[in-house]
Amino acid sequence: MVQLPRRQFLKLSGAAGATLGLAACGGAPPPNPGAAGGGGAGEVVVGTWGGDYQKFQQDFVEPVLARTDGAPTVVYDVADQVARMTKMRTQGQTGGPGTIDVTALSDQQAQEMAAASLLGKVDPARLSNFANIREDFRNDLWVPHIYSAGVIIYNTEHVTTPPDSYEVFWDPAYAGRIGIMSIQWATEYFMAAALEAGGDPGNNWDAGWQRMLARKGTVRVYESQEQLGQAMMSGEVWLAYNWKARAYQWRKAGAPLASAIPREGTFPVVFTVGVPANAPNPDGAYAYIDAMLDPEAQEQFAQNMGYWPTVTNVDPSPELTAEIGFTPEEEQNIHRVDLAYLAQNNERWRQQYVEQLINQ
Amino acid sequence: MTLDRRTGWLLVMPAALVTVVFFVAPLVYFLRFSFERPSRTAFSEPVFTLENFARFFASPYHVGALTRTLLVALAATALALLLALPVAYLITKASARVKAVLIILTVFPLLVGNVVRSIGWVALLGYSGVVNTVLTAVGLLDAPVELLRTATTVTVAITSVVLPLMVLTLQASLESVDPNTERAALDLGARPLRVFRQIVLPQIVPGIAAGTSLVFVLCINAYATPRLVGGTQVPMLAPVVYDTISSDNNWPFGASMAALMLVVSLAVVLLYGRLLRRQFEGWRVAR
């Protein structure tokens, strides 16, 4: 057995004690060398979803980033958006530097984080591609990355008459064949409210609640997009309201699916990126976000993930446009939603949805 | 050799210190939120209130989740005990070589994480899973049926998670039973089942108490299995606490549920331990 000399043992235990003590006191991490670098050199931590999204970031964003001067090394902090938001809130409470430089969230969640002062204001001067962002998506809270809108997705073998109204989700003929997600209450609220209002529900999504309740027992509930996708592809369910990008992905996997924009109108989803207010390397963050807006990276995301670009200097092929894009007439039917209104009602809606509709 | 009191305390101190700093302190820090108000911009609003507990008991959904959690934990514990007893007994009676193999087989599922095992259940019981496919293929079912997202399936899945722990605890207890007591009973003409019931079982009551308490607490706090196998449709407390904190950013309400889970777990384990000890003492005195 190795004998540890007494002096060495004391030295080691002293070091261990000091480390533990520092950890317990929340000692500040060493300064990030990239923070001082103009181009964001050093390390940039990107809080992101795992799976395809991260893979495409690695495949299509990093090569663009690598071409910039003093490009930072990219490290991914992979988690679902809920965990990422909790991390941001927790780190924000400590008042010290955070660990995330770029955070990927949906527009609604980014709005929540901005309202809690956890996101820094976007500085257009630091993004060479800012001028290419679609005008209606520009704001100072977050940077739009990819975009799609809600559509009715249906199985063409079982739903032979293409549906053009949300009414199909209340059709008793399809009871038990409609898939919804436990994490996507906003889409279901929008549908019911849009029906109730005969179109754009504005800021009265609660108006559709009784209609929503009428669906109890007629829907099958899934916990994630992947589970719902599996159910749509296997024929377990025939109808769902989801992003057009998802219809494209599932159809690409060989499922007999089609999509339609309901005549009552729909609403967009924008997946965004932002720089947390306590980001240790904001220069690196802006360099990374700029690469995400690059037309080359945007086109690849469109082709591979099915989301429409948020910049105007990309020109997808007519075939791809038909699959994932929206005609000018369809765009007219995509209503902008009041994200602050959604953020304000989010908790109450989620509870109502889970407790009274989903819970059997 | 016995240690004097002072040396004993000195030996305990490092572990106690680590427990206090890394377990008790964060727990107390977190549970204090249960007496505060939710805030949209921070963890909580620092005022003393019992509103969170009142809200919990006024909500049929949350009381239902607590009741379901307790029932599932009780059922899974009972099922695990029932299934583990014969296995543990078999291991005890096996030769040294077979015993080693059986113990490895018992421990093997513990090497695979909860999440992976739960996904295994999903693959097995899902709409296009093995069970539905086979039953539909042989004509026993016209169409696949919903086997997941039920409290029964969650109970069975949780049982499978805790079973190895129950087997190992009972086996340790059975090893300490003097085989001569069994031999004596058999010599006196008792049938094997009666020997097990009247001679072996009473001697392993402390082991049963330890195993069932451990397993019950694990079941009450189960997260991955109810989340993946039951989904949102079989709400149990641990996932509900997580959603309340993460999705709603409502730390005070989440903390109040966590506090209730802690109190209920402690109360059940203490009461159960006391009851079982009384039974055990009663048995010893009677004999």
XYZ file of C-alpha atoms in Angstrom:
647
model
C 0.000 0.000 0.000
C 1.225 3.495 -0.806
C 2.146 5.403 2.343
C 1.356 9.082 2.178
C 3.802 11.168 4.210
C 2.064 13.185 6.914
C 3.188 16.560 5.479
C 1.920 15.658 1.995
C -1.355 14.382 3.423
C -1.925 17.670 5.269
C -1.093 19.659 2.146
C -3.545 17.634 0.063
C -6.328 17.817 2.620
C -5.755 21.554 2.969
C -6.101 22.007 -0.776
C -9.233 19.853 -0.855
C -10.716 21.835 2.024
C -9.982 25.128 0.306
C -11.597 23.881 -2.903
C -14.689 22.713 -1.032
C -14.854 26.001 0.844
C -14.670 27.996 -2.377
C -17.333 25.862 -3.975
C -19.612 26.303 -0.964
C -19.160 30.073 -1.030
C -19.890 30.221 -4.746
C -16.431 31.513 -5.631
C -16.327 33.417 -8.898
C -14.999 31.502 -11.900
C -11.771 32.688 -13.480
C -12.309 35.447 -16.020
C -13.030 34.196 -19.529
C -10.103 35.125 -21.769
C -12.551 35.719 -24.595
C -14.404 38.448 -22.770
C -11.734 40.981 -23.576
C -11.157 39.912 -27.139
C -12.824 42.111 -29.801
C -13.862 39.155 -31.984
C -14.925 37.106 -29.006
C -11.898 34.839 -29.050
C -11.677 32.217 -26.319
C -14.761 30.187 -25.579
C -18.417 30.837 -26.341
C -21.006 28.740 -24.494
C -24.162 28.151 -26.505
C -27.205 27.022 -24.527
C -29.156 24.935 -26.984
C -31.500 22.024 -27.597
C -29.743 18.769 -28.336
C -30.531 16.507 -31.266
C -30.790 17.829 -34.814
C -30.766 21.492 -33.855
C -27.372 21.199 -32.178
C -26.044 18.979 -34.957
C -27.020 21.566 -37.575
C -25.419 24.301 -35.479
C -22.211 22.310 -35.506
C -22.464 21.456 -39.206
C -23.678 24.780 -40.622
C -22.994 27.601 -38.141
C -19.539 26.659 -36.910
C -17.936 26.598 -40.408
C -19.227 30.148 -40.996
C -18.019 31.255 -37.574
C -14.604 29.698 -38.207
C -14.103 32.108 -41.128
C -14.291 35.185 -38.867
C -11.200 36.728 -37.301
C -10.441 35.461 -33.809
C -13.318 33.000 -33.891
C -14.070 31.584 -30.439
C -14.183 27.896 -29.602
C -17.803 26.764 -29.301
C -19.018 24.781 -26.307
C -22.647 23.575 -26.200
C -24.692 23.537 -23.023
C -27.419 21.100 -24.049
C -30.758 21.040 -22.224
C -34.423 21.550 -22.961
C -35.573 25.151 -22.915
C -37.305 24.816 -19.557
C -34.099 23.682 -17.868
C -32.186 26.448 -19.646
C -34.610 29.088 -18.408
C -34.337 27.759 -14.860
C -30.557 27.920 -15.106
C -30.723 31.496 -16.358
C -33.072 32.490 -13.549
C -30.914 30.803 -10.931
C -27.707 32.370 -12.215
C -29.438 35.739 -12.536
C -30.368 35.610 -8.850
C -26.757 35.257 -7.745
C -25.835 38.567 -9.363
C -22.489 37.201 -10.574
C -21.396 36.218 -14.076
C -23.401 33.487 -15.757
C -22.151 30.519 -17.747
C -24.171 30.891 -20.975
C -23.215 33.310 -23.770
C -25.917 32.481 -26.301
C -29.299 31.131 -25.279
C -31.716 29.520 -27.732
C -35.397 29.899 -26.857
C -38.754 30.253 -28.570
C -39.938 33.841 -29.025
C -42.445 33.439 -26.210
C -39.818 32.165 -23.775
C -37.319 34.817 -24.864
C -40.000 37.393 -24.077
C -40.332 35.945 -20.557
C -36.589 36.064 -19.997
C -36.403 39.624 -21.328
C -39.271 40.670 -19.037
C -37.272 39.298 -16.095
C -34.234 41.355 -17.251
C -32.273 38.157 -17.831
C -31.565 38.933 -21.491
C -29.375 41.819 -22.532
C -30.671 44.251 -25.167
C -29.670 43.346 -28.714
C -27.114 45.729 -30.175
C -27.657 45.766 -33.982
C -24.273 47.436 -34.501
C -22.548 44.226 -33.419
C -24.325 42.072 -36.027
C -23.252 42.519 -39.632
C -26.285 40.464 -40.746
C -28.831 42.410 -38.696
C -29.900 44.491 -41.704
C -30.945 41.296 -43.505
C -33.413 40.199 -40.814
C -37.061 40.378 -41.892
C -38.343 43.723 -40.794
C -41.344 42.368 -38.902
C -39.047 40.138 -36.812
C -36.573 42.819 -35.761
C -36.576 43.867 -32.122
C -34.123 44.633 -29.345
C -34.968 41.666 -27.079
C -33.856 38.685 -29.142
C -32.551 37.721 -32.563
C -34.845 35.555 -34.731
C -33.105 32.432 -36.006
C -35.698 30.227 -37.719
C -39.400 30.564 -38.350
C -42.503 28.528 -39.082
C -46.238 28.740 -38.381
C -48.927 26.412 -37.054
C -50.778 24.208 -39.544
C -53.194 21.306 -39.438
C -51.156 18.158 -40.091
C -53.204 15.165 -41.203
C -52.750 11.603 -42.337
C -53.842 11.444 -45.962
C -54.782 7.756 -45.732
C -57.337 8.318 -42.976
C -58.361 11.953 -43.396
C -59.305 11.923 -47.045
C -60.981 15.327 -47.216
C -58.248 17.924 -46.650
C -59.337 19.895 -43.576
C -59.342 23.658 -43.876
C -60.730 24.558 -40.450
C -59.872 23.939 -36.812
C -63.362 22.406 -36.571
C -61.764 19.099 -37.598
C -60.200 18.829 -34.125
C -63.686 18.800 -32.608
C -65.083 16.308 -35.139
C -66.348 13.213 -33.243
C -65.303 11.081 -36.226
C -61.676 11.659 -35.216
C -62.050 11.224 -31.448
C -59.035 9.297 -30.139
C -57.045 10.040 -33.297
C -55.986 13.561 -32.455
C -52.567 14.133 -30.914
C -51.718 17.029 -28.632
C -48.632 17.782 -26.577
C -48.471 18.411 -22.863
C -45.815 21.075 -23.487
C -47.621 23.038 -26.182
C -50.703 24.479 -24.533
C -50.409 27.823 -26.324
C -51.136 26.288 -29.738
C -54.265 24.534 -28.440
C -55.470 27.706 -26.713
C -54.954 29.667 -29.908
C -57.008 27.208 -31.969
C -59.987 27.233 -29.638
C -59.849 31.007 -29.210
C -59.514 31.570 -32.977
C -62.600 29.421 -33.565
C -64.522 31.295 -30.902
C -63.512 34.643 -32.356
C -64.079 33.568 -35.968
C -60.446 34.384 -36.744
C -57.736 36.326 -34.923
C -58.445 35.955 -31.171
C -56.391 39.038 -30.267
C -55.833 39.177 -26.521
C -58.746 37.034 -25.470
C -57.479 33.486 -25.674
C -59.496 32.537 -22.599
C -62.643 32.832 -24.689
C -61.947 29.386 -26.146
C -61.544 27.548 -22.855
C -64.991 25.899 -22.781
C -64.387 24.711 -26.336
C -61.037 23.318 -25.204
C -62.709 21.392 -22.406
C -65.045 19.769 -24.916
C -61.987 17.928 -26.276
C -61.351 16.112 -22.988
C -61.095 12.393 -23.627
C -60.946 12.806 -27.405
C -57.220 13.560 -27.630
C -54.075 11.518 -27.099
C -51.376 13.297 -25.162
C -47.639 13.209 -25.894
C -44.779 14.640 -23.915
C -42.535 15.841 -26.720
C -42.372 16.622 -30.431
C -40.523 13.359 -30.961
C -43.298 11.316 -29.321
C -45.990 13.115 -31.290
C -43.990 12.663 -34.486
C -43.667 8.940 -33.820
C -47.432 8.730 -33.232
C -48.202 10.626 -36.448
C -45.800 8.497 -38.463
C -47.027 5.178 -37.063
C -50.690 6.043 -37.639
C -51.472 6.056 -33.920
C -52.984 9.512 -34.419
C -54.138 11.118 -37.665
C -54.398 14.791 -36.813
C -52.355 17.368 -34.954
C -51.808 21.105 -34.908
C -48.109 21.781 -35.179
C -45.481 23.799 -37.006
C -45.279 23.390 -40.774
C -41.593 22.559 -40.292
C -42.591 19.456 -38.309
C -44.927 18.323 -41.088
C -41.970 18.628 -43.463
C -39.680 16.600 -41.171
C -42.229 13.818 -40.647
C -43.122 13.699 -44.323
C -39.424 13.449 -45.183
C -39.315 10.363 -42.949
C -41.843 8.745 -45.282
C -45.133 9.302 -43.445
C -48.296 9.874 -45.536
C -48.887 13.340 -44.144
C -50.021 16.661 -45.541
C -50.592 20.061 -43.998
C -53.059 22.890 -44.392
C -53.349 26.402 -43.049
C -56.782 26.733 -41.427
C -59.068 29.398 -42.775
C -59.465 30.870 -39.271
C -55.818 31.855 -39.342
C -52.772 30.721 -37.453
C -49.800 32.169 -35.610
C -46.063 32.041 -36.152
C -43.341 30.507 -34.049
C -39.926 32.072 -34.109
C -37.013 30.269 -32.516
C -34.638 32.884 -31.278
C -31.239 33.430 -29.773
C -30.302 36.025 -27.224
C -27.365 37.113 -25.109
C -28.004 36.704 -21.373
C -27.453 39.881 -19.376
C -24.708 38.103 -17.423
C -23.015 36.407 -20.409
C -19.283 36.057 -19.725
C -18.307 36.485 -23.389
C -20.762 38.795 -25.194
C -18.300 39.420 -28.030
C -18.135 35.704 -28.726
C -21.928 35.535 -28.426
C -22.454 38.215 -31.090
C -19.916 36.548 -33.389
C -21.790 33.248 -33.047
C -25.228 34.827 -33.569
C -23.974 36.664 -36.646
C -22.873 33.318 -38.081
C -26.372 31.922 -37.381
C -27.841 34.715 -39.526
C -25.440 34.068 -42.388
C -27.424 33.126 -45.549
C -25.394 29.937 -46.020
C -26.248 28.662 -42.519
C -29.861 29.842 -42.826
C -30.387 27.976 -46.095
C -28.985 24.781 -44.627
C -31.352 25.006 -41.665
C -34.254 25.471 -44.100
C -33.269 22.465 -46.187
C -32.495 20.165 -43.303
C -34.896 21.253 -40.592
C -37.793 22.715 -42.521
C -37.899 26.123 -40.842
C -38.135 29.197 -43.029
C -35.181 31.643 -42.893
C -35.550 34.803 -40.836
C -33.265 36.757 -43.164
C -34.260 38.065 -46.567
C -31.034 37.381 -48.457
C -31.767 33.648 -48.850
C -33.623 32.293 -51.835
C -34.748 28.694 -51.264
C -35.718 26.613 -54.298
C -39.374 26.714 -55.466
C -39.789 23.067 -54.338
C -38.528 23.830 -50.846
C -40.610 26.989 -50.718
C -43.722 24.960 -51.468
C -42.835 22.516 -48.697
C -41.924 24.871 -45.868
C -42.754 28.416 -46.933
C -45.918 30.480 -46.997
C -47.528 32.244 -49.935
C -48.299 35.972 -49.581
C -51.982 35.037 -49.063
C -51.057 32.566 -46.351
C -48.803 35.124 -44.700
C -51.850 37.390 -44.454
C -53.527 34.696 -42.392
C -50.611 34.333 -39.955
C -51.478 36.625 -37.062
C -48.766 38.150 -34.905
C -49.427 37.402 -31.271
C -48.856 39.594 -28.243
C -45.954 37.768 -26.597
C -46.214 39.815 -23.409
C -49.849 38.690 -23.111
C -48.781 35.070 -23.549
C -45.998 35.404 -20.993
C -48.392 36.978 -18.515
C -50.896 34.109 -18.766
C -48.478 31.258 -19.308
C -48.511 29.722 -15.817
C -52.298 29.889 -15.406
C -52.912 28.400 -18.853
C -50.452 25.588 -18.340
C -52.050 24.603 -15.053
C -55.560 24.785 -16.445
C -54.536 22.784 -19.490
C -52.696 20.062 -17.567
C -55.089 19.803 -14.648
C -58.412 20.005 -16.444
C -57.884 18.854 -20.016
C -54.993 16.413 -20.047
C -55.400 14.792 -16.653
C -57.863 11.972 -17.182
C -11.141 -2.684 20.283
C -13.595 0.088 21.124
C -13.224 3.757 20.307
C -13.571 6.346 22.999
C -16.383 8.873 22.664
C -14.154 11.698 21.435
C -12.497 9.647 18.672
C -15.923 8.423 17.601
C -17.177 11.984 17.209
C -14.028 13.009 15.356
C -14.520 10.164 12.896
C -18.144 11.120 12.320
C -17.440 14.842 11.907
C -16.215 14.931 8.253
C -19.234 12.996 6.986
C -21.561 15.065 9.176
C -20.000 18.291 7.915
C -20.361 17.265 4.280
C -23.977 16.241 4.920
C -24.816 19.543 6.607
C -23.083 21.717 4.001
C -24.135 19.872 0.871
C -27.453 18.342 1.864
C -29.127 19.923 4.875
C -28.227 23.546 4.079
C -29.486 23.499 0.439
C -32.593 21.629 1.564
C -33.430 24.160 4.285
C -32.595 27.017 1.893
C -34.991 25.556 -0.673
C -37.784 24.668 1.745
C -37.914 28.196 3.121
C -39.445 29.214 -0.240
C -42.545 27.232 0.723
C -43.465 29.988 3.173
C -42.974 32.782 0.641
C -44.957 34.192 -2.286
C -44.244 33.533 -5.974
C -42.643 36.307 -7.972
C -42.438 36.793 -11.740
C -38.976 38.298 -11.636
C -37.266 36.445 -8.761
C -37.458 33.071 -7.014
C -39.938 34.419 -4.501
C -41.270 37.414 -2.666
C -39.872 37.223 0.868
C -43.001 37.423 3.034
C -44.165 34.770 5.477
C -47.304 33.040 4.254
C -49.039 29.671 4.373
C -50.873 30.349 1.096
C -48.942 27.688 -0.807
C -50.048 24.919 1.526
C -53.638 26.206 1.482
C -53.546 26.226 -2.318
C -52.236 22.675 -2.387
C -54.998 21.264 -0.200
C -57.663 23.251 -2.059
C -56.605 21.763 -5.406
C -58.132 18.360 -6.249
C -55.413 17.899 -8.893
C -52.561 18.296 -6.418
C -54.199 16.325 -3.617
C -54.918 13.671 -6.256
C -51.249 13.647 -7.256
C -50.225 13.160 -3.616
C -52.759 10.361 -3.100
C -51.723 8.681 -6.342
C -48.048 8.966 -5.391
C -48.698 7.317 -2.020
C -50.830 4.536 -3.503
C -48.359 3.794 -6.292
C -45.479 3.800 -3.766
C -47.359 1.454 -1.432
C -48.340 -0.906 -4.246
C -44.834 -0.918 -5.755
C -43.280 -1.575 -2.335
C -45.664 -4.461 -1.612
C -45.130 -5.939 -5.066
C -41.356 -5.613 -4.752
C -41.442 -7.355 -1.357
C -43.556 -10.177 -2.710
C -41.317 -10.710 -5.729
C -38.025 -10.211 -3.897
C -38.614 -12.636 -1.025
C -38.353 -15.900 -3.010
C -35.424 -14.583 -5.035
C -33.510 -13.492 -1.928
C -34.256 -16.839 -0.272
C -33.033 -18.694 -3.347
C -29.797 -16.688 -3.379
C -29.216 -17.446 0.300
C -29.619 -21.165 -0.241
C -27.497 -21.340 -3.392
C -23.905 -22.601 -3.521
C -21.153 -19.977 -3.423
C -20.625 -19.990 -7.192
C -24.327 -19.849 -8.096
C -24.833 -17.210 -5.427
C -22.215 -14.969 -7.047
C -23.902 -15.331 -10.440
C -27.357 -14.643 -8.984
C -26.123 -11.536 -7.173
C -24.513 -10.222 -10.360
C -27.781 -10.835 -12.213
C -29.671 -8.985 -9.481
C -27.315 -6.034 -9.523
C -27.160 -5.912 -13.319
C -30.313 -3.760 -13.836
C -28.842 -1.180 -11.438
C -26.002 -0.642 -13.900
C -28.513 0.699 -16.415
C -29.988 4.086 -15.580
C -33.645 4.649 -14.731
C -34.214 6.612 -17.890
C -32.917 3.835 -20.117
C -35.059 1.254 -18.343
C -38.122 3.486 -18.629
C -37.518 3.908 -22.335
C -37.330 0.116 -22.498
C -40.847 -0.012 -21.040
C -42.008 2.508 -23.621
C -40.539 0.367 -26.418
C -42.214 -2.679 -24.943
C -45.647 -1.242 -24.191
C -45.985 1.609 -26.691
C -48.568 1.747 -29.479
C -46.137 0.144 -31.921
C -44.286 -1.659 -29.137
C -43.475 -5.338 -28.816
C -46.558 -6.314 -26.772
C -49.089 -4.560 -29.014
C -47.392 -5.849 -32.155
C -47.369 -9.458 -30.950
C -50.932 -9.396 -29.596
C -52.227 -7.820 -32.800
C -50.256 -10.262 -34.963
C -51.646 -13.358 -33.198
C -55.156 -11.956 -33.372
C -55.713 -11.366 -29.653
C -56.202 -7.660 -30.351
C -57.972 -6.034 -33.289
C -55.946 -2.862 -32.894
C -53.164 -1.748 -30.546
C -54.347 -0.575 -27.125
C -53.044 2.032 -24.681
C -50.773 0.196 -22.242
C -48.643 3.140 -21.240
C -49.881 6.187 -19.325
C -51.747 4.216 -16.683
C -51.099 4.083 -12.925
C -50.816 0.272 -13.110
C -48.035 0.385 -15.690
C -46.228 3.065 -13.693
C -46.474 0.851 -10.581
C -45.042 -2.145 -12.410
C -42.248 -0.054 -13.948
C -41.300 1.479 -10.590
C -41.326 -1.988 -9.016
C -38.816 -3.149 -11.599
C -36.560 -0.236 -10.679
C -36.545 -0.910 -6.933
C -36.648 -4.711 -7.046
C -32.856 -5.267 -6.989
C -32.507 -3.096 -3.881
C -35.213 -5.054 -2.114
C -33.620 -8.379 -3.087
C -30.194 -7.314 -1.810
C -31.561 -5.978 1.485
C -33.602 -9.103 2.155
C -30.759 -11.380 1.124
C -28.435 -9.682 3.621
C -31.043 -10.218 6.303
C -31.685 -13.853 5.336
C -27.951 -14.622 5.487
C -28.011 -13.859 9.187
C -30.742 -16.413 9.924
C -29.254 -19.447 11.674
C -29.976 -22.448 9.388
C -30.222 -24.660 12.472
C -33.517 -23.035 13.399
C -34.942 -24.116 10.045
C -33.443 -27.588 10.348
C -34.934 -27.984 13.803
C -38.389 -27.020 12.555
C -38.107 -29.395 9.588
C -36.936 -32.194 11.920
C -39.969 -31.578 14.039
C -42.162 -32.195 10.994
C -43.062 -28.699 9.866
C -43.659 -28.278 6.136
C -41.201 -25.948 4.268
C -43.795 -23.241 3.722
C -44.660 -23.244 7.415
C -40.968 -23.141 8.315
C -40.535 -20.104 6.124
C -43.626 -18.382 7.515
C -43.128 -19.162 11.190
C -39.358 -19.519 11.585
C -37.592 -17.533 8.834
C -39.971 -14.655 8.232
C -40.145 -13.411 11.826
C -36.352 -13.419 12.028
C -35.971 -11.148 9.006
C -38.516 -8.566 10.121
C -35.763 -5.928 10.615
C -34.550 -6.613 7.063
C -38.085 -6.330 5.720
C -38.514 -3.064 7.621
C -35.264 -1.670 6.189
C -35.964 -2.854 2.638
C -39.555 -1.675 2.469
C -38.762 1.706 4.065
C -35.913 2.331 1.642
C -37.949 1.252 -1.353
C -41.048 3.192 -0.267
C -39.097 6.442 -0.001
C -37.505 5.834 -3.412
C -40.943 5.154 -4.903
C -42.456 8.321 -3.441
C -39.659 10.361 -4.957
C -39.640 8.582 -8.331
C -39.208 11.054 -11.182
C -37.944 9.509 -14.425
C -40.244 6.472 -14.458
C -43.563 8.286 -13.881
C -42.452 11.017 -16.274
C -41.580 8.655 -19.125
C -44.021 5.793 -18.573
C -46.979 7.709 -17.149
C -46.456 11.081 -18.787
C -48.570 14.032 -17.760
C -51.630 11.803 -17.594
C -50.475 9.971 -14.473
C -49.336 12.938 -12.390
C -47.108 12.035 -9.458
C -45.596 14.519 -7.082
C -41.922 14.632 -8.102
C -42.648 15.498 -11.770
C -45.357 17.944 -10.651
C -42.827 19.698 -8.382
C -40.342 19.911 -11.260
C -42.927 21.350 -13.672
C -44.140 23.871 -11.117
C -40.628 25.179 -10.605
C -39.286 24.910 -14.143
C -42.297 25.657 -16.344
C -44.199 28.009 -14.056
C -41.189 29.511 -12.249
C -43.267 29.065 -9.087
C -40.586 28.128 -6.556
C -42.739 28.702 -3.457
C -45.509 26.343 -4.571
C -42.965 23.761 -5.748
C -41.115 24.028 -2.441
C -44.344 23.583 -0.477
C -45.044 20.337 -2.363
C -41.470 19.186 -1.752
C -41.920 19.952 1.954
C -45.143 17.942 2.025
C -43.418 15.021 0.296
C -40.672 15.133 2.892
C -43.101 15.263 5.803
C -45.295 12.482 4.429
C -42.283 10.255 3.665
C -40.832 10.782 7.138
C -44.177 10.264 8.868
C -44.948 7.069 6.988
C -41.474 5.621 7.527
C -41.418 6.496 11.242
C -44.915 5.196 11.909
C -44.284 2.076 9.887
C -40.957 1.435 11.624
C -42.563 1.820 15.032
C -45.476 -0.455 14.120
C -43.211 -3.133 12.727
C -40.864 -2.948 15.721
C -43.826 -3.436 18.050
C -44.946 -6.468 16.045
C -41.413 -7.845 16.101
C -41.061 -7.371 19.854
C -44.509 -8.924 20.297
C -43.409 -11.941 18.347
C -40.191 -12.328 20.382
C -41.986 -12.037 23.708
C -44.707 -14.470 22.606
C -42.021 -17.038 21.898
